[in-house]
């Protein structure tokens, strides 16, 4: 069970919602557990992430044979595939302003951190090294991205500027 919790802004929704994965589908429910609604009905969907304004949910799915990043409206409508690579794309993470999505991709033969515009355009490799990098997380102001890396021979926490520069091992 994977959870993504959002306390929606007044403009987006009047109440708190929780997105979660169960049995390979994405669901939403009220924060008190009521009104559980399945949003997807395709092969395995996971890692639901609310957009900052709570109007969209990004997630990864194997519905086309390999993991790709998708986005849909908060009610499950308007599903859109954002990535299209023969190798996996996982772990979408919205930037605080909702304009970008960071994610992990295997398209270069190892796991790298990529970023793209929220519509899937401008997919850019940020880490570009021979190590495994994964689990991107934005800083609250959107200027930095933290991630896990195996660069130094063990899993460490790194941080970099949002453009991929100034990668620094924190641990």
mmCIF file of C-alpha atoms in Angstrom:
data_model
loop_
_atom_site.group_PDB
_atom_site.id
_atom_site.type_symbol
_atom_site.label_atom_id
_atom_site.label_comp_id
_atom_site.label_asym_id
_atom_site.label_seq_id
_atom_site.Cartn_x
_atom_site.Cartn_y
_atom_site.Cartn_z
ATOM 1 C CA UNK A 1 0.000 0.000 0.000
ATOM 2 C CA UNK A 2 1.523 3.293 -1.116
ATOM 3 C CA UNK A 3 0.015 6.554 0.115
ATOM 4 C CA UNK A 4 0.182 10.131 -1.119
ATOM 5 C CA UNK A 5 -1.521 12.651 1.122
ATOM 6 C CA UNK A 6 -2.543 16.172 0.192
ATOM 7 C CA UNK A 7 -4.232 18.917 2.095
ATOM 8 C CA UNK A 8 -5.784 20.686 -0.850
ATOM 9 C CA UNK A 9 -5.952 24.419 -1.209
ATOM 10 C CA UNK A 10 -9.385 26.005 -0.922
ATOM 11 C CA UNK A 11 -9.342 26.773 -4.648
ATOM 12 C CA UNK A 12 -8.664 23.141 -5.614
ATOM 13 C CA UNK A 13 -10.790 21.148 -3.166
ATOM 14 C CA UNK A 14 -12.750 21.799 0.003
ATOM 15 C CA UNK A 15 -11.375 18.824 1.924
ATOM 16 C CA UNK A 16 -8.242 16.761 2.458
ATOM 17 C CA UNK A 17 -7.762 13.743 0.194
ATOM 18 C CA UNK A 18 -5.485 10.737 0.200
ATOM 19 C CA UNK A 19 -4.321 8.964 -2.951
ATOM 20 C CA UNK A 20 -3.182 5.381 -2.553
ATOM 21 C CA UNK A 21 -2.384 2.227 -4.487
ATOM 22 C CA UNK A 22 -4.218 -1.015 -3.819
ATOM 23 C CA UNK A 23 -4.117 -4.128 -5.959
ATOM 24 C CA UNK A 24 -2.336 -2.319 -8.771
ATOM 25 C CA UNK A 25 -4.808 0.560 -9.055
ATOM 26 C CA UNK A 26 -4.800 4.176 -7.861
ATOM 27 C CA UNK A 27 -7.592 5.210 -5.490
ATOM 28 C CA UNK A 28 -8.507 8.421 -3.683
ATOM 29 C CA UNK A 29 -10.467 8.825 -0.481
ATOM 30 C CA UNK A 30 -11.347 11.479 2.033
ATOM 31 C CA UNK A 31 -8.888 11.871 4.900
ATOM 32 C CA UNK A 32 -11.340 10.093 7.229
ATOM 33 C CA UNK A 33 -11.350 6.995 4.964
ATOM 34 C CA UNK A 34 -14.750 7.639 3.418
ATOM 35 C CA UNK A 35 -15.612 7.842 -0.265
ATOM 36 C CA UNK A 36 -12.941 5.480 -1.607
ATOM 37 C CA UNK A 37 -12.906 5.790 -5.379
ATOM 38 C CA UNK A 38 -10.822 3.776 -7.858
ATOM 39 C CA UNK A 39 -9.308 6.058 -10.488
ATOM 40 C CA UNK A 40 -7.466 3.538 -12.674
ATOM 41 C CA UNK A 41 -8.444 0.174 -14.072
ATOM 42 C CA UNK A 42 -5.350 -0.871 -15.989
ATOM 43 C CA UNK A 43 -2.380 -3.153 -15.259
ATOM 44 C CA UNK A 44 -0.167 -2.157 -12.370
ATOM 45 C CA UNK A 45 -0.211 1.535 -11.342
ATOM 46 C CA UNK A 46 1.792 2.878 -8.422
ATOM 47 C CA UNK A 47 3.505 5.799 -6.671
ATOM 48 C CA UNK A 48 0.680 8.324 -6.952
ATOM 49 C CA UNK A 49 1.812 11.914 -6.376
ATOM 50 C CA UNK A 50 -0.508 14.909 -6.050
ATOM 51 C CA UNK A 51 0.270 18.058 -7.995
ATOM 52 C CA UNK A 52 0.809 21.046 -5.668
ATOM 53 C CA UNK A 53 -2.614 22.498 -6.531
ATOM 54 C CA UNK A 54 -4.277 19.068 -6.009
ATOM 55 C CA UNK A 55 -5.850 19.080 -9.485
ATOM 56 C CA UNK A 56 -3.693 16.290 -10.947
ATOM 57 C CA UNK A 57 -2.055 13.027 -9.915
ATOM 58 C CA UNK A 58 1.184 11.743 -11.449
ATOM 59 C CA UNK A 59 1.939 8.008 -11.220
ATOM 60 C CA UNK A 60 3.908 5.261 -12.901
ATOM 61 C CA UNK A 61 2.308 2.308 -14.677
ATOM 62 C CA UNK A 62 3.245 -0.838 -16.606
ATOM 63 C CA UNK A 63 0.073 -0.796 -18.716
ATOM 64 C CA UNK A 64 2.116 -0.617 -21.942
ATOM 65 C CA UNK A 65 4.630 -3.313 -20.993
ATOM 66 C CA UNK A 66 7.187 -1.235 -19.108
ATOM 67 C CA UNK A 67 7.055 1.480 -16.459
ATOM 68 C CA UNK A 68 6.096 4.908 -17.787
ATOM 69 C CA UNK A 69 5.028 8.155 -16.103
ATOM 70 C CA UNK A 70 1.402 9.219 -16.492
ATOM 71 C CA UNK A 71 -0.658 12.108 -15.210
ATOM 72 C CA UNK A 72 -4.428 12.329 -14.747
ATOM 73 C CA UNK A 73 -6.942 14.755 -13.344
ATOM 74 C CA UNK A 74 -7.726 14.267 -9.642
ATOM 75 C CA UNK A 75 -11.005 12.535 -10.585
ATOM 76 C CA UNK A 76 -9.186 9.973 -12.779
ATOM 77 C CA UNK A 77 -10.102 11.561 -16.116
ATOM 78 C CA UNK A 78 -7.757 12.727 -18.848
ATOM 79 C CA UNK A 79 -4.979 10.171 -18.342
ATOM 80 C CA UNK A 80 -1.921 11.213 -20.336
ATOM 81 C CA UNK A 81 1.287 9.256 -20.871
ATOM 82 C CA UNK A 82 4.255 11.596 -20.347
ATOM 83 C CA UNK A 83 7.216 9.286 -21.037
ATOM 84 C CA UNK A 84 7.696 6.774 -23.817
ATOM 85 C CA UNK A 85 10.953 4.839 -23.467
ATOM 86 C CA UNK A 86 11.776 1.139 -23.891
ATOM 87 C CA UNK A 87 13.261 1.148 -20.378
ATOM 88 C CA UNK A 88 11.525 2.067 -17.142
ATOM 89 C CA UNK A 89 10.546 5.506 -15.865
ATOM 90 C CA UNK A 90 9.455 5.672 -12.208
ATOM 91 C CA UNK A 91 8.894 7.747 -9.072
ATOM 92 C CA UNK A 92 7.357 10.983 -10.353
ATOM 93 C CA UNK A 93 7.855 13.998 -8.061
ATOM 94 C CA UNK A 94 6.126 17.332 -8.730
ATOM 95 C CA UNK A 95 8.051 20.567 -8.350
ATOM 96 C CA UNK A 96 6.466 22.907 -5.773
ATOM 97 C CA UNK A 97 5.137 25.218 -8.496
ATOM 98 C CA UNK A 98 3.669 22.266 -10.455
ATOM 99 C CA UNK A 99 5.565 23.135 -13.643
ATOM 100 C CA UNK A 100 8.057 20.248 -13.563
ATOM 101 C CA UNK A 101 8.176 16.562 -12.668
ATOM 102 C CA UNK A 102 11.397 14.853 -11.597
ATOM 103 C CA UNK A 103 11.620 11.085 -12.027
ATOM 104 C CA UNK A 104 13.968 8.095 -12.204
ATOM 105 C CA UNK A 105 14.713 6.572 -15.606
ATOM 106 C CA UNK A 106 16.709 3.585 -16.833
ATOM 107 C CA UNK A 107 16.961 4.855 -20.432
ATOM 108 C CA UNK A 108 20.752 5.363 -20.229
ATOM 109 C CA UNK A 109 21.517 1.846 -18.990
ATOM 110 C CA UNK A 110 21.413 2.736 -15.305
ATOM 111 C CA UNK A 111 19.075 4.691 -13.055
ATOM 112 C CA UNK A 112 19.380 8.449 -13.514
ATOM 113 C CA UNK A 113 17.358 11.424 -12.290
ATOM 114 C CA UNK A 114 15.504 13.236 -15.052
ATOM 115 C CA UNK A 115 13.241 16.256 -15.034
ATOM 116 C CA UNK A 116 10.537 17.206 -17.538
ATOM 117 C CA UNK A 117 7.892 19.855 -17.965
ATOM 118 C CA UNK A 118 4.541 18.850 -16.463
ATOM 119 C CA UNK A 119 3.233 18.093 -19.979
ATOM 120 C CA UNK A 120 6.079 15.592 -20.613
ATOM 121 C CA UNK A 121 8.170 17.844 -22.846
ATOM 122 C CA UNK A 122 11.829 18.779 -22.335
ATOM 123 C CA UNK A 123 12.950 15.534 -20.669
ATOM 124 C CA UNK A 124 16.460 16.206 -19.376
ATOM 125 C CA UNK A 125 18.983 13.948 -17.623
ATOM 126 C CA UNK A 126 20.217 15.729 -14.485
ATOM 127 C CA UNK A 127 22.609 13.200 -12.962
ATOM 128 C CA UNK A 128 24.250 11.613 -16.044
ATOM 129 C CA UNK A 129 26.810 9.333 -14.373
ATOM 130 C CA UNK A 130 27.639 5.623 -14.240
ATOM 131 C CA UNK A 131 26.007 5.182 -10.830
ATOM 132 C CA UNK A 132 22.443 4.393 -9.819
ATOM 133 C CA UNK A 133 20.463 7.520 -8.817
ATOM 134 C CA UNK A 134 16.848 7.430 -7.666
ATOM 135 C CA UNK A 135 14.038 8.780 -5.464
ATOM 136 C CA UNK A 136 14.028 12.484 -6.408
ATOM 137 C CA UNK A 137 12.435 14.917 -3.938
ATOM 138 C CA UNK A 138 12.118 18.681 -4.457
ATOM 139 C CA UNK A 139 13.027 21.281 -1.847
ATOM 140 C CA UNK A 140 10.044 23.409 -0.731
ATOM 141 C CA UNK A 141 11.233 26.392 -2.798
ATOM 142 C CA UNK A 142 11.940 24.259 -5.899
ATOM 143 C CA UNK A 143 15.586 25.292 -6.140
ATOM 144 C CA UNK A 144 17.037 21.882 -5.166
ATOM 145 C CA UNK A 145 16.385 18.190 -5.723
ATOM 146 C CA UNK A 146 17.484 15.602 -3.178
ATOM 147 C CA UNK A 147 18.055 12.014 -4.336
ATOM 148 C CA UNK A 148 19.670 8.699 -3.408
ATOM 149 C CA UNK A 149 22.865 7.728 -5.214
ATOM 150 C CA UNK A 150 25.236 4.776 -5.230
ATOM 151 C CA UNK A 151 28.047 6.969 -6.611
ATOM 152 C CA UNK A 152 30.450 6.399 -3.699
ATOM 153 C CA UNK A 153 29.910 2.622 -3.430
ATOM 154 C CA UNK A 154 27.036 2.775 -0.951
ATOM 155 C CA UNK A 155 23.619 4.419 -0.921
ATOM 156 C CA UNK A 156 24.010 8.071 0.069
ATOM 157 C CA UNK A 157 21.773 11.143 0.070
ATOM 158 C CA UNK A 158 22.746 13.815 -2.422
ATOM 159 C CA UNK A 159 21.325 17.216 -3.231
ATOM 160 C CA UNK A 160 21.702 19.219 -6.437
ATOM 161 C CA UNK A 161 20.412 22.420 -7.935
ATOM 162 C CA UNK A 162 17.192 21.927 -9.910
ATOM 163 C CA UNK A 163 19.197 22.108 -13.153
ATOM 164 C CA UNK A 164 21.453 19.195 -12.056
ATOM 165 C CA UNK A 165 24.468 21.318 -11.134
ATOM 166 C CA UNK A 166 26.290 21.378 -7.788
ATOM 167 C CA UNK A 167 25.678 17.728 -6.832
ATOM 168 C CA UNK A 168 26.740 17.318 -3.202
ATOM 169 C CA UNK A 169 26.879 14.222 -0.973
ATOM 170 C CA UNK A 170 25.102 15.072 2.309
ATOM 171 C CA UNK A 171 25.680 11.772 4.095
#
